[in-house]
Amino acid sequence: MSEIQTIVMPKWGLAMQEGMLAAWHVEEGATVSKGQEIADIETSKIANAFESPVSGKLRRILVTGGETVPVGALLGVVADDSVSDAEISSFVDDFQAKFAEQLAASASEKGPEPETVEVAGQRIRYLQIGDGAGTPIVLIHGYGGDLNNFLFNQPALAEKHTTYAIDLPGHGGSTKDVGEADIAGQAKTVLGFLDAKGIQKAHLVGHSMGGGVSLYLATHHPDRVASATLLAPAGLGPDISMEYINGFIEASRRKKLEPILQMLVAKPEMVTGDMVEDVLKFKRLDGVDAALKKVRDAVFAGGKQALSLRDQLGSVKVPVQVIWGTQDKIVPAKHSEGLPGSVKVTTFDDAGHLIHMEKAAEVNQAILAFAAAD
Amino acid sequence: MAKKSYRQAISEALSQEMERDPTIVIMGEDIAGGAGAEGEQDAWGGPLGVTKGLYTKFGPDRVLDTPITESGFIGAAVGAAASGLRPVAELMFVDFMGVCFDQIFNQAAKFKYMFGGKAKTPVVIRTMYGAGFRAASQHSQCLYNVFTHIPGLKVALPSNPYEAKGLLIQAIRDDDPVIFFEHKAMYDMEGEVPDETYAIPFGQANVTREGDDATIIAFGRMVNFANTVADKLSKDGITCTVVDPRTTSPLDTETILETAAETGRVVVVDEAHPRCNMATDVSALICQEAFDKLKAPIKMVTAPHAPVPFSAALEDLYIPSMDKIEAAVRSVTGKSH
C-alpha cells in the first residue's frame, strides 16, 4: 500500500481553534499504530495524550515540540517505504497550500453551536452534531459536568450517528431550578428531551450520575433505549466520594478546586488552569450552588448513592455495557464486579473517573461497536 | 457563549439586577439624557452609552438624570443607600471625585463604623479612569489607589467583559460602598460573557497565566498588557504567572504572596502615578511577608510622577507599555535579549 496518510491537529471540543504540540513520544522513522499515544497536546482547556489516528511508518514530522498550530494543521505524515521522499515532500507542499486556503475560507465560518429546548417548563441546553440516519446517540454528563465533557467523544461518534449531548437541569446552560432532583426526576427530563426532539429510541451514553440516569431509563423505559453505555456509572453500588462532591460544591477558589478536580483523573496534569477556571465560572452562576446542593441531597443522601439498580440489571431488556477506570476515586471500579453475564464490562488500569476523556479512542470505539449491533 | 463588549457586560449587569431587585436605582449626569425635558428621551445613555436603553426599560423613577453637581448627587446616592435603596451612581470621570470627597470618604465609608454596625450603605459609584483617551490631565487619572486607602470602601477594577459583569453584580449586592472602576479605553473590548447572572466574590484574585520564571501582578487594563507580554515571552522560553487581583480593597494578599513566592521574581504593573500606588503597596506587602522567597529585587512598572499629557505622542509614552513590562520581566529573570 503506497498510500500517504496524515496526522493533523485534532479538534477537542467546540472552542478549540489551535493546540500546542507539547512533545512527541515518537521520532521520525518510527512505526506507529492506530490508538498509540504518539504526542502530548495542550489546549487552553485541557492537556491530553494524542493517539495516532492511523498506522504505519511516521515518515515526516512537520510540527516540533512547543509549537502551537491551528486545528487541522499537518503534524506528521505516515507512509510506507515504497513512497519516495520526493513524493512525500510534494504531498506536504500540496497539503499546506490547500490548508492555508481552507483556513482563510473558514475564518468566518462557525461550527455547531449549543441550542436550547423547552422540556416541561425547563430550558435544556444541548449540542447536536452529525445527522446520521440511524439511531441517535444521547450523551449525559455526570454531577457538576456539562455537555462539553464529551468533547473527545461527540465528534467521533457524530461521524456515524446523530449525536446529542445535553446539560441536565442545574448544569451547564440549562435551567438552574432543578425541580425533581433525584435520578428518576433527571430521567424524566431526558425522556422529555427525547420527546421534544422526536427521538423514539436512542443509544444512551451516560457518565457517572448520567450513567445512573441512563441505567434508570434502560430498566424503566426499555422501549426508548436502544442500548446503554455506562461510564463509571451511579446506580451499581452504595459508594460515592463525598470528599469530591462536597469539595466541588465548597471550593470557590482555584487553589482549592484544582486538587478536587484532579481526583477525577489518573494523571493530575490533565487538569489545566483554564479547566479549573471554567468550573469556577459555572459555579458562580446564580442558582448553581443551590442546584448542586439539591442534587447532592437527592442523589447522594447521607453520603451514599440513593439509587441501586444492580439487582434489576439481570432482567434489563436492552444491551448494557459498563466501562470503568480502575483508578476511579469518585465511584469505585469495584462496582463493576459481579455484574450479570449479560452486561459487557471493560476496565482500564491507567484511567480514573473521566474515563471517556482519559481513554477517549477506546471508549468511542466501544460505543460505536455497541451501537452498530442494532 | 456569547461575545459581548465591556460596555454591554456592564449594561447587562445593571439591567438584570434592576429586574431582580426593585430597590436598585441608577443616577448620574446624562445617564438617560434628556430625561424630564421636552424632546428626545434616553438620548445619551451616559457619556459613552453604557446605560443606553435603561431609561426606556425602567422609567424615570429608577433612572435619574442629575445636575452637574457631583457633591449633590453622590450625597443623594449615599443617603438613599443608608435609607433602603441600592443606588448605582455614575460619576463620569474619577478625576471629578474630588468635589465629593466628604460624601464618599467621611460619610459613605464611615456610616457602618460610626453607627456601631447598625447602618449599611449599599451604594455603588461607577466611574471611568485611565489614560489613552486623549482626554488630558483632568480626565485620565487612575486614583483607585486613593480609594483603596480609605477603610470602609471597596474598590473593584474589572479587567475584561466577563469580570465587569460579575464584579458589578457583586458590587450591587454588596452592603458596603463600592467604587467601581471602568477603564475608558476598554468599553469596546469583547469577550465571552454568560447571559445568566453571576457574582464574582471580592478579594479573590484571578490567576490568568501560570508560569515558572516570574510573577506579574497587574491592575485593571494592565492585566491585558501583562497577559500579552506573558504569551509573547513564553515563546522565548520565559513563562510568567499573571495575577489580576480584581479588587484592590479587599486585596487577595494570599494569592499575591503565594504566586510571588512560587517564582521569586516579581513585576508589579500599575497605571497609576508611582508614589503611594498599588505597585508600592503590593511591593511592600511582598517584601514584608515573602522577602526570603525573592530571588531578585521587585520591579515596578508604572506611569511617571507627572500629570497625564495631552500630547498624543507623550501620552503613549506615559502609559506603562508592553515593552516596558517585557523589559522588567527580562530584568528580574536575568534573561535579557
XYZ file of C-alpha atoms in Angstrom:
711
model
C 0.000 0.000 0.000
C 1.636 3.172 -1.110
C -0.904 5.465 0.435
C 0.111 8.661 2.232
C -1.808 9.250 5.446
C -1.914 12.412 7.505
C -1.838 13.154 11.197
C -3.384 16.545 11.901
C -4.055 18.703 14.968
C -7.274 17.273 16.424
C -10.279 19.350 17.420
C -11.092 18.705 21.044
C -14.319 20.467 21.724
C -16.123 23.346 20.132
C -13.961 26.099 21.473
C -10.673 24.638 20.304
C -9.135 26.555 17.427
C -5.491 25.745 17.959
C -3.399 23.405 20.006
C 0.155 23.212 21.250
C 2.070 20.096 20.430
C 3.877 19.824 23.749
C 6.059 16.842 22.877
C 6.295 13.911 20.516
C 6.571 10.430 22.059
C 7.931 9.022 18.791
C 10.610 10.066 16.338
C 10.604 10.427 12.611
C 11.004 6.994 11.085
C 9.199 5.188 13.896
C 6.371 2.816 13.176
C 3.170 3.957 14.852
C -0.077 2.102 15.288
C -3.604 3.413 15.457
C -4.516 4.282 19.052
C -0.894 4.514 20.158
C -0.128 7.622 22.220
C 2.257 9.470 19.951
C 2.278 13.007 21.363
C 1.082 15.297 24.141
C -1.190 18.087 23.046
C -2.274 21.039 25.150
C -5.138 23.386 24.503
C -6.173 26.284 26.667
C -8.778 23.958 28.196
C -7.070 20.627 28.579
C -3.833 18.695 28.222
C -4.062 15.150 26.962
C -2.159 12.390 25.189
C -2.823 12.297 21.465
C -3.472 8.915 19.966
C -2.423 8.171 16.421
C -5.419 8.063 14.102
C -3.506 5.842 11.644
C -0.953 3.030 11.486
C 2.292 2.962 9.535
C 5.713 4.499 9.372
C 5.957 8.104 10.532
C 7.907 9.479 7.610
C 7.767 13.171 8.345
C 7.215 15.374 11.404
C 6.013 18.866 10.483
C 5.459 20.446 13.898
C 8.067 20.384 16.606
C 7.566 20.273 20.345
C 6.299 23.516 21.840
C 4.748 24.791 18.628
C 1.131 25.989 18.534
C -0.809 25.367 15.315
C -4.440 25.624 14.186
C -6.828 22.681 14.317
C -6.370 20.601 11.161
C -2.734 21.628 10.660
C -0.450 18.859 9.453
C 1.541 17.359 12.321
C 3.023 14.357 10.577
C 2.865 12.141 7.520
C 2.610 8.361 7.588
C 3.519 6.238 4.603
C 5.427 3.039 3.940
C 8.854 2.861 2.346
C 7.510 2.422 -1.170
C 6.634 6.112 -1.171
C 9.649 8.224 -2.066
C 10.789 11.224 -0.054
C 10.103 13.393 -3.079
C 6.507 12.185 -3.222
C 6.086 12.985 0.441
C 7.549 16.455 0.002
C 5.219 17.262 -2.844
C 2.272 15.850 -0.867
C 3.183 18.072 2.072
C 3.523 21.175 -0.125
C 0.168 20.425 -1.684
C -1.487 19.883 1.707
C -0.047 23.057 3.193
C -1.207 25.165 0.243
C -4.743 23.751 0.439
C -4.807 24.079 4.213
C -3.835 27.734 4.040
C -6.721 28.312 1.616
C -9.154 26.404 3.819
C -8.049 28.310 6.868
C -8.630 31.615 5.138
C -12.044 30.477 3.904
C -13.193 29.097 7.238
C -12.137 32.118 9.253
C -15.695 33.440 9.232
C -17.376 30.040 9.480
C -18.938 28.858 12.708
C -19.059 25.294 13.966
C -22.115 23.721 15.580
C -23.422 25.776 18.489
C -25.409 24.598 21.500
C -29.167 25.190 21.297
C -31.922 25.109 23.881
C -35.270 23.359 24.005
C -38.123 23.685 26.492
C -38.831 20.488 28.439
C -41.676 20.618 30.980
C -41.058 24.296 31.686
C -37.311 23.881 31.948
C -34.764 25.205 29.487
C -32.492 22.352 28.418
C -29.322 23.165 26.518
C -27.962 20.594 24.102
C -25.431 20.286 21.344
C -26.287 18.373 18.222
C -23.507 17.164 15.963
C -23.955 14.923 12.931
C -27.061 13.956 11.047
C -26.694 10.226 10.500
C -29.790 8.260 9.553
C -29.504 5.538 12.204
C -30.489 5.566 15.846
C -29.151 8.702 17.526
C -26.754 8.725 20.443
C -27.591 10.829 23.507
C -24.733 11.743 25.842
C -25.485 12.520 29.506
C -22.832 14.039 31.758
C -22.280 13.489 35.469
C -22.597 15.583 38.625
C -21.259 19.111 38.125
C -20.474 18.412 34.470
C -21.953 19.613 31.211
C -22.146 18.750 27.536
C -18.544 19.807 26.991
C -17.402 16.779 28.980
C -17.862 14.774 25.778
C -15.534 16.939 23.722
C -13.299 13.987 22.884
C -16.235 11.746 22.051
C -19.014 13.595 20.319
C -17.185 14.493 17.084
C -16.004 10.899 16.617
C -19.443 9.443 17.340
C -21.064 12.013 15.067
C -19.322 10.540 12.041
C -21.751 7.596 12.218
C -24.726 8.858 14.225
C -26.697 11.953 15.026
C -25.449 12.828 18.488
C -26.942 14.985 21.199
C -25.031 15.975 24.307
C -27.338 17.524 26.881
C -26.997 19.615 30.025
C -29.012 18.159 32.882
C -31.118 20.666 34.890
C -28.920 22.731 37.208
C -25.941 22.171 34.941
C -24.199 23.918 32.036
C -26.600 26.207 30.175
C -29.804 24.507 31.346
C -32.300 25.930 33.849
C -30.724 26.163 37.287
C -34.008 25.356 39.024
C -33.646 21.573 39.072
C -37.173 20.553 40.034
C -37.157 16.837 40.854
C -33.502 16.353 41.629
C -33.219 12.604 42.066
C -32.172 10.262 39.288
C -35.786 9.379 38.457
C -36.544 13.100 38.062
C -33.496 13.629 35.871
C -34.521 10.614 33.784
C -37.912 12.224 33.281
C -36.167 15.284 31.883
C -34.164 13.135 29.462
C -37.365 11.413 28.314
C -38.911 14.848 27.829
C -35.882 15.827 25.775
C -36.265 12.727 23.576
C -39.933 13.636 23.059
C -39.116 17.252 22.281
C -36.591 16.208 19.649
C -38.866 13.479 18.245
C -36.437 10.712 19.160
C -38.257 7.416 19.615
C -35.206 5.401 20.627
C -31.644 6.378 21.429
C -28.351 4.813 22.339
C -27.662 6.327 25.728
C -24.158 7.094 26.883
C -24.069 8.260 30.469
C -21.195 9.203 32.702
C -21.311 8.845 36.489
C -24.649 10.334 37.645
C -25.641 10.488 33.959
C -24.798 6.786 33.835
C -27.282 6.281 36.642
C -29.865 8.222 34.613
C -29.139 6.038 31.557
C -29.383 2.880 33.630
C -32.673 4.066 35.102
C -34.085 4.643 31.623
C -32.798 1.266 30.390
C -34.571 -0.521 33.242
C -37.748 1.572 33.384
C -38.233 2.655 29.762
C -36.571 -0.011 27.613
C -38.807 0.962 24.683
C -36.933 4.266 24.413
C -33.430 2.880 24.817
C -31.558 1.065 22.047
C -28.522 0.451 24.218
C -26.850 1.921 27.272
C -23.145 2.567 27.648
C -22.453 3.347 31.293
C -19.202 5.142 32.063
C -18.245 4.795 35.740
C -21.968 4.994 36.466
C -24.010 5.662 39.539
C -26.589 3.065 40.488
C -24.453 -0.053 40.845
C -23.344 0.256 44.454
C -23.556 2.496 47.500
C -20.115 4.156 47.408
C -19.519 7.726 46.309
C -16.684 10.063 47.246
C -18.322 12.778 49.291
C -14.880 14.341 49.604
C -15.197 15.037 45.890
C -18.887 16.030 45.865
C -18.634 18.380 48.851
C -15.245 19.677 47.751
C -16.710 20.505 44.349
C -19.555 22.439 45.968
C -17.459 24.262 48.550
C -14.325 25.244 46.631
C -14.748 28.805 45.405
C -11.043 29.420 44.811
C -8.834 27.998 42.150
C -6.267 26.687 44.653
C -8.941 24.703 46.488
C -10.779 23.465 43.421
C -7.753 22.233 41.490
C -6.924 19.264 43.767
C -10.628 18.357 43.836
C -10.802 18.214 40.033
C -7.533 16.297 39.945
C -9.329 13.497 41.812
C -11.229 12.880 38.574
C -8.268 11.649 36.562
C -5.394 9.218 36.883
C -2.887 11.812 35.656
C -3.456 15.074 37.577
C -1.600 17.147 34.960
C -4.585 16.632 32.662
C -6.397 19.340 34.633
C -5.377 22.753 33.266
C -5.806 26.176 34.840
C -8.475 27.066 32.274
C -10.427 23.920 33.077
C -10.464 24.953 36.742
C -11.485 28.498 35.786
C -14.339 27.175 33.606
C -15.716 25.182 36.535
C -15.425 28.257 38.780
C -17.311 30.292 36.174
C -20.077 27.688 36.157
C -20.233 27.612 39.943
C -20.562 31.419 40.093
C -23.771 31.451 38.040
C -26.793 32.362 40.145
C -28.673 29.269 41.250
C -25.858 26.782 40.660
C -24.853 26.437 44.298
C -28.436 25.680 45.320
C -28.849 23.288 42.390
C -25.674 21.374 43.215
C -26.709 21.012 46.829
C -30.227 19.925 45.935
C -28.947 17.282 43.518
C -26.378 16.119 46.066
C -29.030 15.745 48.746
C -31.308 13.787 46.421
C -28.760 11.557 44.694
C -26.168 11.056 47.436
C -28.289 11.392 50.577
C -26.357 10.560 53.717
C -23.137 10.100 51.769
C -24.416 7.039 49.915
C -25.875 6.563 46.464
C -29.645 6.639 46.843
C -30.305 4.633 43.707
C -29.427 0.964 43.358
C -30.401 -0.855 40.177
C -27.835 -3.633 40.485
C -30.498 -6.261 41.179
C -32.546 -5.264 38.160
C -29.594 -5.382 35.790
C -30.031 -9.110 35.045
C -33.527 -8.617 33.688
C -32.956 -5.409 31.744
C -34.201 -5.804 28.175
C -31.670 -3.642 26.338
C -27.952 -4.221 25.808
C -25.900 -2.636 28.580
C -22.158 -2.174 28.769
C -20.129 -0.772 31.622
C -16.732 0.896 31.226
C -14.587 1.838 34.229
C -11.119 3.061 35.109
C -9.686 1.096 37.994
C -8.103 4.258 39.420
C -11.513 5.888 39.792
C -11.515 7.866 43.046
C -15.122 9.054 42.786
C -17.205 5.931 42.149
C -15.068 2.858 42.810
C -14.463 0.420 39.961
C -15.367 -2.455 42.266
C -18.988 -1.604 41.436
C -18.267 -3.210 38.063
C -17.530 -6.565 39.674
C -20.056 -9.364 39.923
C -22.491 -7.920 37.370
C -24.736 -10.305 35.409
C -23.102 -12.044 32.434
C -25.383 -10.173 30.016
C -23.565 -6.936 30.833
C -20.345 -6.303 28.956
C -17.698 -4.929 31.331
C -14.483 -3.231 30.222
C -11.950 -1.784 32.646
C -8.780 0.239 32.123
C -5.980 0.141 34.667
C -4.438 3.517 33.846
C -7.549 5.674 33.980
C -9.722 7.349 36.592
C -13.267 8.665 36.710
C -13.156 10.700 33.476
C -12.734 7.503 31.523
C -14.276 8.972 28.341
C -11.630 11.705 28.314
C -8.712 9.649 29.528
C -9.401 6.715 27.180
C -11.337 8.575 24.516
C -10.385 6.459 21.489
C -11.134 3.164 23.221
C -14.405 4.407 24.700
C -15.510 5.839 21.339
C -14.778 2.526 19.676
C -16.711 0.634 22.344
C -19.717 2.950 21.983
C -19.721 2.699 18.189
C -19.326 -1.086 18.254
C -22.199 -1.351 20.712
C -24.401 0.999 18.723
C -23.622 -0.818 15.462
C -25.091 -4.056 16.813
C -28.682 -2.852 16.488
C -21.058 31.558 24.839
C -21.994 34.946 23.521
C -19.298 37.545 22.885
C -20.088 40.862 24.463
C -18.277 44.127 24.873
C -17.189 45.561 28.219
C -19.887 48.212 27.703
C -22.583 45.569 27.048
C -21.447 43.493 30.016
C -21.887 46.464 32.374
C -25.212 47.431 30.847
C -26.458 43.837 31.098
C -25.416 43.588 34.742
C -27.319 46.786 35.558
C -30.380 45.730 33.617
C -30.576 42.191 35.022
C -30.005 43.331 38.593
C -32.616 46.104 38.239
C -35.088 43.464 37.052
C -34.265 41.283 40.045
C -34.360 43.968 42.730
C -36.757 46.941 42.522
C -34.756 48.883 45.133
C -31.923 49.401 42.653
C -31.900 52.846 41.070
C -29.289 54.399 38.825
C -28.366 58.058 38.723
C -25.803 60.335 37.142
C -25.106 63.010 34.575
C -26.890 62.252 31.296
C -27.207 58.548 32.098
C -30.504 58.793 30.260
C -30.017 62.112 28.541
C -32.908 64.479 28.051
C -34.904 62.910 30.869
C -37.757 65.092 32.032
C -37.216 67.643 29.301
C -39.184 68.064 26.131
C -37.681 66.379 23.103
C -35.797 63.113 22.865
C -35.724 60.908 25.966
C -32.894 58.446 26.629
C -30.749 60.423 24.200
C -27.339 59.656 25.654
C -27.139 56.655 27.948
C -24.172 58.189 29.720
C -21.175 59.839 28.076
C -20.124 56.527 26.492
C -23.519 54.919 26.036
C -23.263 52.346 28.815
C -26.719 52.980 30.285
C -28.480 53.475 26.942
C -31.916 51.862 26.943
C -32.300 51.560 30.697
C -34.455 54.695 30.966
C -36.852 53.285 28.389
C -36.960 49.962 30.218
C -37.167 51.103 33.831
C -38.606 54.600 33.589
C -37.924 57.918 35.284
C -38.353 56.641 38.858
C -35.356 54.342 38.587
C -33.129 56.059 36.038
C -32.344 59.564 37.231
C -30.541 62.246 35.289
C -28.806 64.508 37.775
C -27.457 68.056 37.700
C -23.755 68.545 37.125
C -23.169 68.684 40.866
C -21.208 65.648 41.973
C -21.337 66.632 45.625
C -25.117 66.787 45.347
C -25.994 63.593 43.609
C -23.282 61.433 45.187
C -24.523 62.699 48.543
C -28.074 61.822 47.478
C -26.971 58.320 46.444
C -25.202 57.747 49.748
C -28.227 58.968 51.674
C -30.587 56.817 49.617
C -28.356 53.800 50.302
C -28.451 54.491 54.028
C -32.250 54.630 53.905
C -33.110 51.495 51.972
C -32.360 51.820 48.281
C -29.451 50.336 46.354
C -28.301 53.219 44.168
C -25.733 52.852 41.421
C -24.390 56.319 40.742
C -22.281 57.109 37.703
C -19.611 59.688 38.272
C -18.407 60.176 34.709
C -14.688 60.667 35.396
C -12.956 59.590 38.587
C -10.980 62.826 38.304
C -14.106 64.650 39.494
C -14.369 62.651 42.716
C -12.535 65.410 44.476
C -15.623 67.574 44.671
C -17.486 64.906 46.651
C -14.718 63.579 48.863
C -16.695 64.313 52.007
C -19.735 62.356 50.795
C -17.534 59.368 49.962
C -14.670 59.392 52.486
C -16.393 60.849 55.514
C -19.983 59.723 55.033
C -20.400 56.593 52.887
C -17.225 54.943 54.128
C -17.878 55.728 57.781
C -21.608 55.105 58.371
C -21.241 51.468 59.326
C -18.420 52.325 61.715
C -19.900 55.485 63.218
C -23.303 53.876 63.849
C -21.925 50.812 65.569
C -22.532 48.476 62.634
C -26.266 49.293 62.566
C -26.192 51.231 59.301
C -25.386 49.788 55.928
C -24.554 51.772 52.830
C -25.080 49.642 49.715
C -24.094 52.263 47.171
C -22.072 51.663 44.023
C -20.238 54.507 42.344
C -19.306 53.618 38.771
C -16.596 55.764 37.298
C -14.191 55.962 34.343
C -10.455 56.003 34.849
C -7.224 55.721 32.964
C -5.203 57.250 30.177
C -5.124 56.590 26.445
C -8.224 58.558 25.527
C -6.506 61.825 24.566
C -8.501 63.436 27.360
C -5.621 65.166 29.095
C -4.659 65.515 32.717
C -8.068 66.205 34.262
C -9.868 63.243 32.656
C -7.235 60.492 32.601
C -6.124 59.670 36.117
C -6.361 56.301 37.837
C -6.884 57.249 41.504
C -8.088 53.770 42.565
C -5.185 53.778 44.995
C -6.688 56.844 46.716
C -9.958 54.998 47.429
C -8.108 51.839 48.413
C -6.519 53.881 51.170
C -9.866 54.518 52.885
C -11.182 51.817 55.219
C -14.869 51.201 54.625
C -14.724 51.455 50.846
C -14.420 48.531 48.462
C -12.678 49.036 45.147
C -13.174 46.894 42.020
C -11.139 47.047 38.799
C -12.605 44.710 36.155
C -10.036 43.753 33.514
C -12.365 42.324 30.836
C -16.087 41.977 29.994
C -16.586 38.749 31.993
C -15.038 40.372 35.043
C -17.036 43.574 34.523
C -20.414 41.834 34.665
C -19.593 39.552 37.599
C -17.852 42.211 39.683
C -20.582 44.784 39.087
C -23.268 42.316 40.173
C -21.247 41.590 43.299
C -20.822 45.337 43.871
C -24.580 45.909 43.636
C -25.359 43.051 46.036
C -22.662 44.121 48.493
C -23.856 46.008 51.580
C -20.784 48.274 51.650
C -19.979 51.219 49.385
C -18.106 50.084 46.279
C -16.177 52.281 43.875
C -16.318 50.507 40.524
C -13.580 51.494 38.079
C -14.178 51.169 34.336
C -11.225 51.847 32.079
C -12.355 54.179 29.328
C -10.124 52.511 26.732
C -11.795 49.135 27.329
C -15.500 49.717 26.537
C -15.213 48.096 23.121
C -13.138 45.152 24.321
C -15.013 41.917 23.622
C -15.060 38.652 25.493
C -17.243 35.728 26.413
C -19.911 36.721 28.915
C -22.653 34.353 30.123
C -26.226 35.513 29.543
C -27.068 34.362 33.057
C -26.263 36.407 36.156
C -23.251 35.598 38.305
C -21.289 37.345 41.012
C -17.508 37.253 41.341
C -16.607 37.377 45.042
C -14.462 40.336 46.102
C -10.969 39.671 47.373
C -10.327 36.661 45.153
C -7.570 37.252 42.642
C -7.680 35.632 39.229
C -4.551 33.873 38.034
C -4.751 34.435 34.292
C -1.456 32.771 33.317
C 0.684 30.223 35.095
C 4.442 30.125 34.705
C 7.696 29.362 36.478
C 10.037 32.277 35.801
C 8.309 35.429 37.020
C 5.079 36.671 38.593
C 3.397 39.711 37.095
C 0.784 41.361 39.297
C -1.232 43.840 37.268
C -4.287 46.001 37.816
C -7.301 46.757 35.606
C -6.420 47.338 31.988
C -2.797 46.422 32.703
C -3.830 42.788 33.224
C -4.391 42.521 29.489
C -0.999 44.054 28.770
C 0.593 41.576 31.175
C -1.204 38.627 29.553
C 0.009 39.652 26.115
C 3.571 40.012 27.380
C 3.390 36.639 29.126
C 2.186 34.965 25.917
C 4.959 36.600 23.924
C 7.682 35.694 26.410
C 6.512 32.080 26.646
C 7.599 31.696 23.021
C 11.103 32.689 24.140
C 11.011 30.137 26.933
C 10.238 32.629 29.741
C 6.986 31.630 31.431
C 5.104 34.014 33.710
C 2.316 33.804 36.211
C -0.065 36.738 35.820
C -2.248 37.793 38.742
C -5.312 40.011 38.419
C -6.290 40.980 41.990
C -9.726 42.065 40.671
C -10.302 44.242 43.741
C -7.721 46.409 45.480
C -9.919 46.550 48.574
C -10.280 43.883 49.781
C -6.952 42.669 48.410
C -6.242 38.960 47.953
C -2.895 39.025 49.730
C -2.860 35.240 49.937
C -2.753 34.691 46.174
C -0.287 37.556 45.689
C 2.123 36.158 48.275
C 1.756 32.581 47.072
C 2.388 33.377 43.435
C 5.221 35.766 44.299
C 6.897 33.094 46.391
C 6.484 30.479 43.664
C 8.706 32.288 41.181
C 10.648 34.611 43.492
C 10.767 37.208 40.731
C 8.054 39.846 40.751
C 6.921 42.626 38.437
C 4.010 44.842 39.529
C 2.235 46.812 36.826
C 0.111 49.793 37.818
C -1.127 52.550 35.519
C -1.313 54.999 38.423
C 1.408 57.506 39.365
C 4.314 55.740 41.055
C 4.092 57.207 44.589
C 1.718 55.561 47.068
C 0.037 53.451 44.405
C -0.932 49.773 44.226
C 2.536 48.823 42.963
C 4.210 50.255 46.052
C 1.528 48.728 48.256
C 1.916 45.238 46.807
C 5.700 45.503 46.722
C 5.763 46.416 50.405
C 3.462 43.504 51.182
C 5.731 41.039 49.393
C 8.869 42.491 50.972
C 7.396 42.167 54.443
C 5.837 38.733 54.094
C 7.879 36.906 51.474
C 11.271 38.597 51.383
C 13.081 35.323 51.914
C 11.477 33.908 48.774
C 12.617 36.715 46.490
C 15.467 35.971 44.090
C 15.646 39.462 42.604
C 14.521 42.970 43.510
C 10.862 43.649 42.687
C 10.335 45.778 39.583
C 7.500 48.264 39.368
C 6.160 49.357 36.004
C 4.051 52.494 36.423
C 3.284 55.810 34.822
C 5.721 58.602 35.710
C 5.062 61.023 38.563
C 3.588 63.621 36.246
C 0.134 64.652 35.028
C -1.178 62.715 32.025
C -0.014 64.680 28.957
C -2.467 65.881 26.321
C 0.046 65.374 23.519
C -0.782 62.024 21.938
C 2.857 61.115 21.487
C 3.653 61.915 25.096
C 0.554 60.152 26.402
C 1.603 56.967 24.609
C 4.981 57.198 26.284
C 3.334 57.922 29.616
C 1.192 54.767 29.854
C 3.039 51.641 31.028
C 3.682 49.818 27.764
C 4.057 46.162 26.939
C 7.664 46.866 26.014
C 8.327 48.243 29.487
C 6.620 45.252 31.101
C 8.633 42.866 28.942
C 11.868 44.642 29.813
C 11.014 44.450 33.515
C 10.329 40.712 33.305
C 13.564 40.146 31.414
C 15.388 42.189 34.007
C 14.060 40.309 37.057
C 14.630 36.950 35.379
C 18.096 37.905 34.176
C 17.071 36.756 30.709
C 17.549 39.845 28.587
C 17.758 39.830 24.812
